[in-house]
Amino acid sequence: MPSFVLELEVSFSKKLLTEYKFDSKLIPGNARTLEKKLDVAVVIRNTAKGEAMKRLHKLQHDREYQELQKEYASRKKTNLEADTSDLSPRYAACMERYGYSEYALQQYVLQAKYHFNNILGADECQKLATQAFQAVDKVRTGKSKKVNFMPRTSDTSVEGKSAKSTLKYVGDCCIQFGKGNIYPLIIKKNDTYAQEALTHEVKYVRLIRKTIRGKRRYFAQLVMDGIPPKTKNLSYGRKNSRVGLDE
C-alpha cells in the first residue's frame, strides 16, 4: 500500500491543549520527558549494536561460516551471476547458532528495556533493534567498514509500528508518547496541505530530535496511508476538527 510522510514540529505550549477535550488521563508532556526517552533510545540502539557486534565476531570465527564465505567468493569470482541459493540454508544455520538475526536481537532488546524502567514500549525497542542489526549487517556484507556508536545526547529518532504503539497519533493534531504524555503538533493556519494530509489514516509515528542553531527541536513524522495531496493550494482542511497553532 502507498504511503507518505508528513513532518510537523512538536510544541510544548499548554495553550494549544486548552482547546482539546482529551481523556483526563492524558496530560501535557514536556521537553524533559522527551529528552529522557530519546536519550534512552540512543543507549538501547548502542546496546543492541554492541550485542550484535559480539555475535557477529563469534560468527566470523566459525569454521563452517568461513568455509561458506570462501565458497561464495569463489563462485562469484568465476561468475558474478553464479547461483548461490544452495548456500542460504547453511548460512542461516550458522547465524542461528550464534543468535545473529534481526529477530534474536529484538528479543534481546526487549529484555534490556526493563533495565530502563520500560521508558520505551516494545514496538519502539524492536524498531531500534532492527536499525542496529541493519547497521551491523552492513559490516558483515562489506557495505560498511564500521558501526557508529552515537553519544547519548546526539540527534536521533525513535518510531512505533502502529496506532497501538507507545508512540502514536491520537487525533486533533497531537501525538502521545507514554502513559498520559500528549504533545500538540504545529500547523500554520495557511498550511492547507498538512490539513488535507491529516484526513488520511496515520500508520505510525516517528519522533526526531534535531539540534538547529544550538537549540533542541522535536519533529513528528506521521507516516500516512495513501497518496499525498497533489497540491498545496487546497481551500479546505479537516472537517469538524481542530488544528494546533503555535502562536
PDB file of C-alpha atoms in Angstrom:
ATOM      1  CA  MET A   1       0.000   0.000   0.000  1.00  0.00           C
ATOM      2  CA  PRO A   2       1.288   3.511  -0.813  1.00  0.00           C
ATOM      3  CA  SER A   3       2.224   5.851   1.998  1.00  0.00           C
ATOM      4  CA  PHE A   4       3.769   9.276   2.540  1.00  0.00           C
ATOM      5  CA  VAL A   5       5.299  11.258   5.384  1.00  0.00           C
ATOM      6  CA  LEU A   6       4.009  14.452   6.956  1.00  0.00           C
ATOM      7  CA  GLU A   7       6.535  16.161   9.239  1.00  0.00           C
ATOM      8  CA  LEU A   8       5.278  18.577  11.898  1.00  0.00           C
ATOM      9  CA  GLU A   9       7.121  20.220  14.769  1.00  0.00           C
ATOM     10  CA  VAL A  10       6.242  19.300  18.342  1.00  0.00           C
ATOM     11  CA  SER A  11       5.034  22.094  20.603  1.00  0.00           C
ATOM     12  CA  PHE A  12       5.110  22.214  24.403  1.00  0.00           C
ATOM     13  CA  SER A  13       2.545  25.002  24.579  1.00  0.00           C
ATOM     14  CA  LYS A  14      -0.210  24.242  27.104  1.00  0.00           C
ATOM     15  CA  LYS A  15      -2.256  26.909  25.361  1.00  0.00           C
ATOM     16  CA  LEU A  16      -2.755  24.584  22.409  1.00  0.00           C
ATOM     17  CA  LEU A  17      -4.109  21.858  24.635  1.00  0.00           C
ATOM     18  CA  THR A  18      -6.753  24.039  26.266  1.00  0.00           C
ATOM     19  CA  GLU A  19      -8.885  23.646  23.141  1.00  0.00           C
ATOM     20  CA  TYR A  20      -8.740  19.858  23.241  1.00  0.00           C
ATOM     21  CA  LYS A  21     -11.071  17.750  25.349  1.00  0.00           C
ATOM     22  CA  PHE A  22      -8.982  14.650  25.830  1.00  0.00           C
ATOM     23  CA  ASP A  23      -9.352  11.888  28.387  1.00  0.00           C
ATOM     24  CA  SER A  24      -8.386  13.126  31.861  1.00  0.00           C
ATOM     25  CA  LYS A  25      -5.581  10.559  31.970  1.00  0.00           C
ATOM     26  CA  LEU A  26      -3.785  12.436  29.195  1.00  0.00           C
ATOM     27  CA  ILE A  27      -1.563  15.239  30.442  1.00  0.00           C
ATOM     28  CA  PRO A  28       0.673  17.737  28.618  1.00  0.00           C
ATOM     29  CA  GLY A  29       4.142  16.318  28.023  1.00  0.00           C
ATOM     30  CA  ASN A  30       7.304  18.377  28.403  1.00  0.00           C
ATOM     31  CA  ALA A  31      10.686  18.612  26.729  1.00  0.00           C
ATOM     32  CA  ARG A  32      12.471  16.951  29.640  1.00  0.00           C
ATOM     33  CA  THR A  33      10.334  13.830  29.264  1.00  0.00           C
ATOM     34  CA  LEU A  34      11.072  13.635  25.542  1.00  0.00           C
ATOM     35  CA  GLU A  35      14.773  14.180  26.160  1.00  0.00           C
ATOM     36  CA  LYS A  36      14.852  11.278  28.601  1.00  0.00           C
ATOM     37  CA  LYS A  37      13.029   8.961  26.203  1.00  0.00           C
ATOM     38  CA  LEU A  38      15.269   9.846  23.276  1.00  0.00           C
ATOM     39  CA  ASP A  39      18.417   9.537  25.398  1.00  0.00           C
ATOM     40  CA  VAL A  40      17.298   6.031  26.340  1.00  0.00           C
ATOM     41  CA  ALA A  41      16.618   5.280  22.667  1.00  0.00           C
ATOM     42  CA  VAL A  42      20.249   6.090  21.840  1.00  0.00           C
ATOM     43  CA  VAL A  43      21.501   3.888  24.676  1.00  0.00           C
ATOM     44  CA  ILE A  44      19.296   0.957  23.642  1.00  0.00           C
ATOM     45  CA  ARG A  45      20.329   1.272  19.991  1.00  0.00           C
ATOM     46  CA  ASN A  46      24.006   1.374  21.009  1.00  0.00           C
ATOM     47  CA  THR A  47      23.488  -1.595  23.327  1.00  0.00           C
ATOM     48  CA  ALA A  48      21.870  -3.552  20.502  1.00  0.00           C
ATOM     49  CA  LYS A  49      24.737  -2.679  18.161  1.00  0.00           C
ATOM     50  CA  GLY A  50      27.271  -3.821  20.725  1.00  0.00           C
ATOM     51  CA  GLU A  51      25.497  -7.134  21.250  1.00  0.00           C
ATOM     52  CA  ALA A  52      25.121  -7.675  17.507  1.00  0.00           C
ATOM     53  CA  MET A  53      28.849  -6.992  17.025  1.00  0.00           C
ATOM     54  CA  LYS A  54      29.703  -9.617  19.659  1.00  0.00           C
ATOM     55  CA  ARG A  55      27.536 -12.183  17.900  1.00  0.00           C
ATOM     56  CA  LEU A  56      28.988 -11.246  14.522  1.00  0.00           C
ATOM     57  CA  HIS A  57      32.511 -11.677  15.893  1.00  0.00           C
ATOM     58  CA  LYS A  58      31.663 -15.228  17.006  1.00  0.00           C
ATOM     59  CA  LEU A  59      30.014 -15.946  13.671  1.00  0.00           C
ATOM     60  CA  GLN A  60      33.002 -14.740  11.678  1.00  0.00           C
ATOM     61  CA  HIS A  61      35.290 -17.064  13.667  1.00  0.00           C
ATOM     62  CA  ASP A  62      33.106 -20.089  12.995  1.00  0.00           C
ATOM     63  CA  ARG A  63      34.928 -22.530  10.682  1.00  0.00           C
ATOM     64  CA  GLU A  64      31.825 -23.544   8.778  1.00  0.00           C
ATOM     65  CA  TYR A  65      30.930 -19.901   8.171  1.00  0.00           C
ATOM     66  CA  GLN A  66      34.467 -19.171   6.977  1.00  0.00           C
ATOM     67  CA  GLU A  67      34.250 -22.062   4.509  1.00  0.00           C
ATOM     68  CA  LEU A  68      30.909 -20.761   3.267  1.00  0.00           C
ATOM     69  CA  GLN A  69      32.434 -17.336   2.708  1.00  0.00           C
ATOM     70  CA  LYS A  70      35.260 -18.872   0.689  1.00  0.00           C
ATOM     71  CA  GLU A  71      32.819 -20.927  -1.378  1.00  0.00           C
ATOM     72  CA  TYR A  72      30.637 -17.883  -2.036  1.00  0.00           C
ATOM     73  CA  ALA A  73      33.617 -15.728  -3.041  1.00  0.00           C
ATOM     74  CA  SER A  74      34.982 -18.493  -5.300  1.00  0.00           C
ATOM     75  CA  ARG A  75      31.709 -18.842  -7.192  1.00  0.00           C
ATOM     76  CA  LYS A  76      31.293 -15.107  -7.649  1.00  0.00           C
ATOM     77  CA  LYS A  77      34.874 -14.724  -8.806  1.00  0.00           C
ATOM     78  CA  THR A  78      34.248 -17.265 -11.550  1.00  0.00           C
ATOM     79  CA  ASN A  79      30.826 -15.920 -12.478  1.00  0.00           C
ATOM     80  CA  LEU A  80      29.093 -12.893 -10.944  1.00  0.00           C
ATOM     81  CA  GLU A  81      25.752 -14.408 -11.934  1.00  0.00           C
ATOM     82  CA  ALA A  82      26.525 -17.744 -10.265  1.00  0.00           C
ATOM     83  CA  ASP A  83      23.688 -19.301  -8.277  1.00  0.00           C
ATOM     84  CA  THR A  84      24.468 -19.355  -4.552  1.00  0.00           C
ATOM     85  CA  SER A  85      20.957 -20.074  -3.274  1.00  0.00           C
ATOM     86  CA  ASP A  86      22.012 -23.529  -2.066  1.00  0.00           C
ATOM     87  CA  LEU A  87      24.311 -21.851   0.462  1.00  0.00           C
ATOM     88  CA  SER A  88      21.485 -19.919   2.122  1.00  0.00           C
ATOM     89  CA  PRO A  89      20.277 -22.720   4.452  1.00  0.00           C
ATOM     90  CA  ARG A  90      23.825 -23.288   5.663  1.00  0.00           C
ATOM     91  CA  TYR A  91      24.326 -19.564   6.240  1.00  0.00           C
ATOM     92  CA  ALA A  92      21.053 -19.460   8.191  1.00  0.00           C
ATOM     93  CA  ALA A  93      22.131 -22.402  10.353  1.00  0.00           C
ATOM     94  CA  CYS A  94      25.423 -20.702  11.221  1.00  0.00           C
ATOM     95  CA  MET A  95      23.701 -17.441  12.106  1.00  0.00           C
ATOM     96  CA  GLU A  96      21.110 -19.200  14.237  1.00  0.00           C
ATOM     97  CA  ARG A  97      23.895 -20.930  16.145  1.00  0.00           C
ATOM     98  CA  TYR A  98      25.093 -17.557  17.449  1.00  0.00           C
ATOM     99  CA  GLY A  99      21.753 -15.773  17.615  1.00  0.00           C
ATOM    100  CA  TYR A 100      22.780 -13.472  14.792  1.00  0.00           C
ATOM    101  CA  SER A 101      19.448 -12.375  13.355  1.00  0.00           C
ATOM    102  CA  GLU A 102      17.117  -9.414  13.482  1.00  0.00           C
ATOM    103  CA  TYR A 103      14.520 -11.400  15.432  1.00  0.00           C
ATOM    104  CA  ALA A 104      17.036 -12.658  18.011  1.00  0.00           C
ATOM    105  CA  LEU A 105      18.319  -9.124  18.560  1.00  0.00           C
ATOM    106  CA  GLN A 106      14.778  -7.851  19.020  1.00  0.00           C
ATOM    107  CA  GLN A 107      14.226 -10.431  21.746  1.00  0.00           C
ATOM    108  CA  TYR A 108      17.470  -9.375  23.417  1.00  0.00           C
ATOM    109  CA  VAL A 109      16.427  -5.712  23.397  1.00  0.00           C
ATOM    110  CA  LEU A 110      13.009  -6.492  24.847  1.00  0.00           C
ATOM    111  CA  GLN A 111      14.804  -7.935  27.866  1.00  0.00           C
ATOM    112  CA  ALA A 112      17.200  -4.997  28.069  1.00  0.00           C
ATOM    113  CA  LYS A 113      14.400  -2.405  28.087  1.00  0.00           C
ATOM    114  CA  TYR A 114      13.381  -3.441  31.593  1.00  0.00           C
ATOM    115  CA  HIS A 115      16.659  -2.014  32.868  1.00  0.00           C
ATOM    116  CA  PHE A 116      15.370   1.392  31.771  1.00  0.00           C
ATOM    117  CA  ASN A 117      12.061   1.123  33.674  1.00  0.00           C
ATOM    118  CA  ASN A 118      10.134   0.497  30.456  1.00  0.00           C
ATOM    119  CA  ILE A 119      10.580   4.110  29.348  1.00  0.00           C
ATOM    120  CA  LEU A 120      10.102   2.915  25.780  1.00  0.00           C
ATOM    121  CA  GLY A 121       7.495   0.450  24.552  1.00  0.00           C
ATOM    122  CA  ALA A 122       8.114  -2.918  22.922  1.00  0.00           C
ATOM    123  CA  ASP A 123       7.435  -1.636  19.411  1.00  0.00           C
ATOM    124  CA  GLU A 124       9.904   1.218  19.751  1.00  0.00           C
ATOM    125  CA  CYS A 125      12.584  -1.104  21.146  1.00  0.00           C
ATOM    126  CA  GLN A 126      12.093  -3.623  18.348  1.00  0.00           C
ATOM    127  CA  LYS A 127      12.496  -0.892  15.746  1.00  0.00           C
ATOM    128  CA  LEU A 128      15.737   0.203  17.449  1.00  0.00           C
ATOM    129  CA  ALA A 129      16.968  -3.403  17.357  1.00  0.00           C
ATOM    130  CA  THR A 130      16.145  -3.620  13.654  1.00  0.00           C
ATOM    131  CA  GLN A 131      18.117  -0.444  12.944  1.00  0.00           C
ATOM    132  CA  ALA A 132      21.048  -1.766  14.970  1.00  0.00           C
ATOM    133  CA  PHE A 133      21.048  -5.128  13.202  1.00  0.00           C
ATOM    134  CA  GLN A 134      20.920  -3.492   9.769  1.00  0.00           C
ATOM    135  CA  ALA A 135      23.894  -1.293  10.666  1.00  0.00           C
ATOM    136  CA  VAL A 136      25.955  -4.258  11.860  1.00  0.00           C
ATOM    137  CA  ASP A 137      24.965  -6.496   8.963  1.00  0.00           C
ATOM    138  CA  LYS A 138      26.321  -3.900   6.535  1.00  0.00           C
ATOM    139  CA  VAL A 139      29.726  -4.577   8.081  1.00  0.00           C
ATOM    140  CA  ARG A 140      29.251  -8.326   7.601  1.00  0.00           C
ATOM    141  CA  THR A 141      28.354  -7.900   3.923  1.00  0.00           C
ATOM    142  CA  GLY A 142      31.113  -5.367   3.272  1.00  0.00           C
ATOM    143  CA  LYS A 143      28.765  -2.450   2.618  1.00  0.00           C
ATOM    144  CA  SER A 144      30.201  -0.552   5.570  1.00  0.00           C
ATOM    145  CA  LYS A 145      33.586  -0.524   7.280  1.00  0.00           C
ATOM    146  CA  LYS A 146      32.455   0.112  10.845  1.00  0.00           C
ATOM    147  CA  VAL A 147      29.488   0.617  13.146  1.00  0.00           C
ATOM    148  CA  ASN A 148      28.982   4.062  14.622  1.00  0.00           C
ATOM    149  CA  PHE A 149      28.064   4.383  18.290  1.00  0.00           C
ATOM    150  CA  MET A 150      26.376   7.716  18.958  1.00  0.00           C
ATOM    151  CA  PRO A 151      26.690   9.862  22.110  1.00  0.00           C
ATOM    152  CA  ARG A 152      23.679   9.588  24.388  1.00  0.00           C
ATOM    153  CA  THR A 153      22.565  13.172  23.753  1.00  0.00           C
ATOM    154  CA  SER A 154      23.063  13.108  19.977  1.00  0.00           C
ATOM    155  CA  ASP A 155      20.365  13.903  17.432  1.00  0.00           C
ATOM    156  CA  THR A 156      18.330  10.754  16.993  1.00  0.00           C
ATOM    157  CA  SER A 157      14.932   9.265  16.274  1.00  0.00           C
ATOM    158  CA  VAL A 158      12.549   6.645  17.598  1.00  0.00           C
ATOM    159  CA  GLU A 159       9.445   5.220  15.990  1.00  0.00           C
ATOM    160  CA  GLY A 160       6.480   2.995  16.650  1.00  0.00           C
ATOM    161  CA  LYS A 161       4.920   0.323  14.467  1.00  0.00           C
ATOM    162  CA  SER A 162       1.214   1.058  14.547  1.00  0.00           C
ATOM    163  CA  ALA A 163      -1.593   3.044  16.142  1.00  0.00           C
ATOM    164  CA  LYS A 164      -1.243   0.774  19.199  1.00  0.00           C
ATOM    165  CA  SER A 165       2.400   1.615  19.878  1.00  0.00           C
ATOM    166  CA  THR A 166       3.545   3.617  22.903  1.00  0.00           C
ATOM    167  CA  LEU A 167       4.398   6.411  20.457  1.00  0.00           C
ATOM    168  CA  LYS A 168       1.261   7.119  18.444  1.00  0.00           C
ATOM    169  CA  TYR A 169      -1.033   9.695  16.889  1.00  0.00           C
ATOM    170  CA  VAL A 170      -4.141  10.358  18.978  1.00  0.00           C
ATOM    171  CA  GLY A 171      -6.011  12.754  16.695  1.00  0.00           C
ATOM    172  CA  ASP A 172      -6.616  16.501  16.811  1.00  0.00           C
ATOM    173  CA  CYS A 173      -3.061  17.069  15.632  1.00  0.00           C
ATOM    174  CA  CYS A 174      -1.495  15.532  18.748  1.00  0.00           C
ATOM    175  CA  ILE A 175       0.797  12.599  19.468  1.00  0.00           C
ATOM    176  CA  GLN A 176       1.151  10.584  22.639  1.00  0.00           C
ATOM    177  CA  PHE A 177       4.366   9.061  23.925  1.00  0.00           C
ATOM    178  CA  GLY A 178       3.957   7.003  27.046  1.00  0.00           C
ATOM    179  CA  LYS A 179       1.267   6.911  29.679  1.00  0.00           C
ATOM    180  CA  GLY A 180      -0.575  10.206  29.671  1.00  0.00           C
ATOM    181  CA  ASN A 181       2.042  12.283  27.867  1.00  0.00           C
ATOM    182  CA  ILE A 182       0.441  14.175  24.991  1.00  0.00           C
ATOM    183  CA  TYR A 183       2.121  16.652  22.649  1.00  0.00           C
ATOM    184  CA  PRO A 184       0.411  19.030  20.191  1.00  0.00           C
ATOM    185  CA  LEU A 185       1.892  19.451  16.725  1.00  0.00           C
ATOM    186  CA  ILE A 186       2.278  22.797  14.994  1.00  0.00           C
ATOM    187  CA  ILE A 187       0.328  23.573  11.839  1.00  0.00           C
ATOM    188  CA  LYS A 188       0.216  27.081  10.439  1.00  0.00           C
ATOM    189  CA  LYS A 189      -3.209  28.494   9.648  1.00  0.00           C
ATOM    190  CA  ASN A 190      -2.491  28.599   5.918  1.00  0.00           C
ATOM    191  CA  ASP A 191      -0.931  25.125   5.727  1.00  0.00           C
ATOM    192  CA  THR A 192      -3.852  23.516   3.938  1.00  0.00           C
ATOM    193  CA  TYR A 193      -1.586  20.782   2.584  1.00  0.00           C
ATOM    194  CA  ALA A 194      -0.937  19.470   6.102  1.00  0.00           C
ATOM    195  CA  GLN A 195      -4.598  19.821   6.996  1.00  0.00           C
ATOM    196  CA  GLU A 196      -5.626  17.769   3.976  1.00  0.00           C
ATOM    197  CA  ALA A 197      -2.874  15.220   4.624  1.00  0.00           C
ATOM    198  CA  LEU A 198      -4.270  14.641   8.103  1.00  0.00           C
ATOM    199  CA  THR A 199      -7.531  13.373   6.628  1.00  0.00           C
ATOM    200  CA  HIS A 200      -5.546  10.211   5.847  1.00  0.00           C
ATOM    201  CA  GLU A 201      -5.033   7.422   8.354  1.00  0.00           C
ATOM    202  CA  VAL A 202      -1.783   7.563  10.322  1.00  0.00           C
ATOM    203  CA  LYS A 203       0.068   4.241  10.145  1.00  0.00           C
ATOM    204  CA  TYR A 204       2.706   5.052  12.750  1.00  0.00           C
ATOM    205  CA  VAL A 205       4.763   7.924  14.166  1.00  0.00           C
ATOM    206  CA  ARG A 206       8.478   8.635  14.037  1.00  0.00           C
ATOM    207  CA  LEU A 207       9.852  11.173  16.535  1.00  0.00           C
ATOM    208  CA  ILE A 208      13.038  13.038  15.616  1.00  0.00           C
ATOM    209  CA  ARG A 209      15.332  15.139  17.793  1.00  0.00           C
ATOM    210  CA  LYS A 210      17.315  17.795  15.944  1.00  0.00           C
ATOM    211  CA  THR A 211      19.754  20.458  17.041  1.00  0.00           C
ATOM    212  CA  ILE A 212      19.151  23.577  14.970  1.00  0.00           C
ATOM    213  CA  ARG A 213      21.356  26.607  15.602  1.00  0.00           C
ATOM    214  CA  GLY A 214      22.258  25.207  19.009  1.00  0.00           C
ATOM    215  CA  LYS A 215      18.654  24.658  20.080  1.00  0.00           C
ATOM    216  CA  ARG A 216      16.863  21.362  20.616  1.00  0.00           C
ATOM    217  CA  ARG A 217      13.777  20.893  18.481  1.00  0.00           C
ATOM    218  CA  TYR A 218      11.491  17.922  18.044  1.00  0.00           C
ATOM    219  CA  PHE A 219       9.573  16.809  14.976  1.00  0.00           C
ATOM    220  CA  ALA A 220       6.962  14.136  14.448  1.00  0.00           C
ATOM    221  CA  GLN A 221       6.964  12.347  11.127  1.00  0.00           C
ATOM    222  CA  LEU A 222       3.496  10.928  10.595  1.00  0.00           C
ATOM    223  CA  VAL A 223       3.615   8.030   8.158  1.00  0.00           C
ATOM    224  CA  MET A 224       0.273   8.336   6.379  1.00  0.00           C
ATOM    225  CA  ASP A 225      -1.687   5.748   4.460  1.00  0.00           C
ATOM    226  CA  GLY A 226      -2.413   6.549   0.827  1.00  0.00           C
ATOM    227  CA  ILE A 227      -1.238   9.061  -1.755  1.00  0.00           C
ATOM    228  CA  PRO A 228      -0.254  12.595  -0.663  1.00  0.00           C
ATOM    229  CA  PRO A 229      -2.371  15.576  -1.695  1.00  0.00           C
ATOM    230  CA  LYS A 230      -1.483  16.728  -5.213  1.00  0.00           C
ATOM    231  CA  THR A 231      -1.481  20.411  -4.414  1.00  0.00           C
ATOM    232  CA  LYS A 232      -0.595  22.727  -1.573  1.00  0.00           C
ATOM    233  CA  ASN A 233      -3.240  25.213  -2.640  1.00  0.00           C
ATOM    234  CA  LEU A 234      -6.227  23.466  -1.116  1.00  0.00           C
ATOM    235  CA  SER A 235      -9.030  25.653   0.181  1.00  0.00           C
ATOM    236  CA  TYR A 236     -10.219  23.289   2.876  1.00  0.00           C
ATOM    237  CA  GLY A 237      -8.903  21.405   5.875  1.00  0.00           C
ATOM    238  CA  ARG A 238     -10.246  18.682   8.076  1.00  0.00           C
ATOM    239  CA  LYS A 239     -13.971  18.999   8.563  1.00  0.00           C
ATOM    240  CA  ASN A 240     -15.174  19.376  12.167  1.00  0.00           C
ATOM    241  CA  SER A 241     -11.656  19.128  13.602  1.00  0.00           C
ATOM    242  CA  ARG A 242      -9.259  21.429  15.396  1.00  0.00           C
ATOM    243  CA  VAL A 243      -5.795  22.420  14.226  1.00  0.00           C
ATOM    244  CA  GLY A 244      -2.954  23.123  16.642  1.00  0.00           C
ATOM    245  CA  LEU A 245      -1.413  26.547  16.134  1.00  0.00           C
ATOM    246  CA  ASP A 246       1.729  27.821  17.816  1.00  0.00           C
ATOM    247  CA  GLU A 247       1.094  31.489  18.410  1.00  0.00           C
TER     248      GLU A 247
END
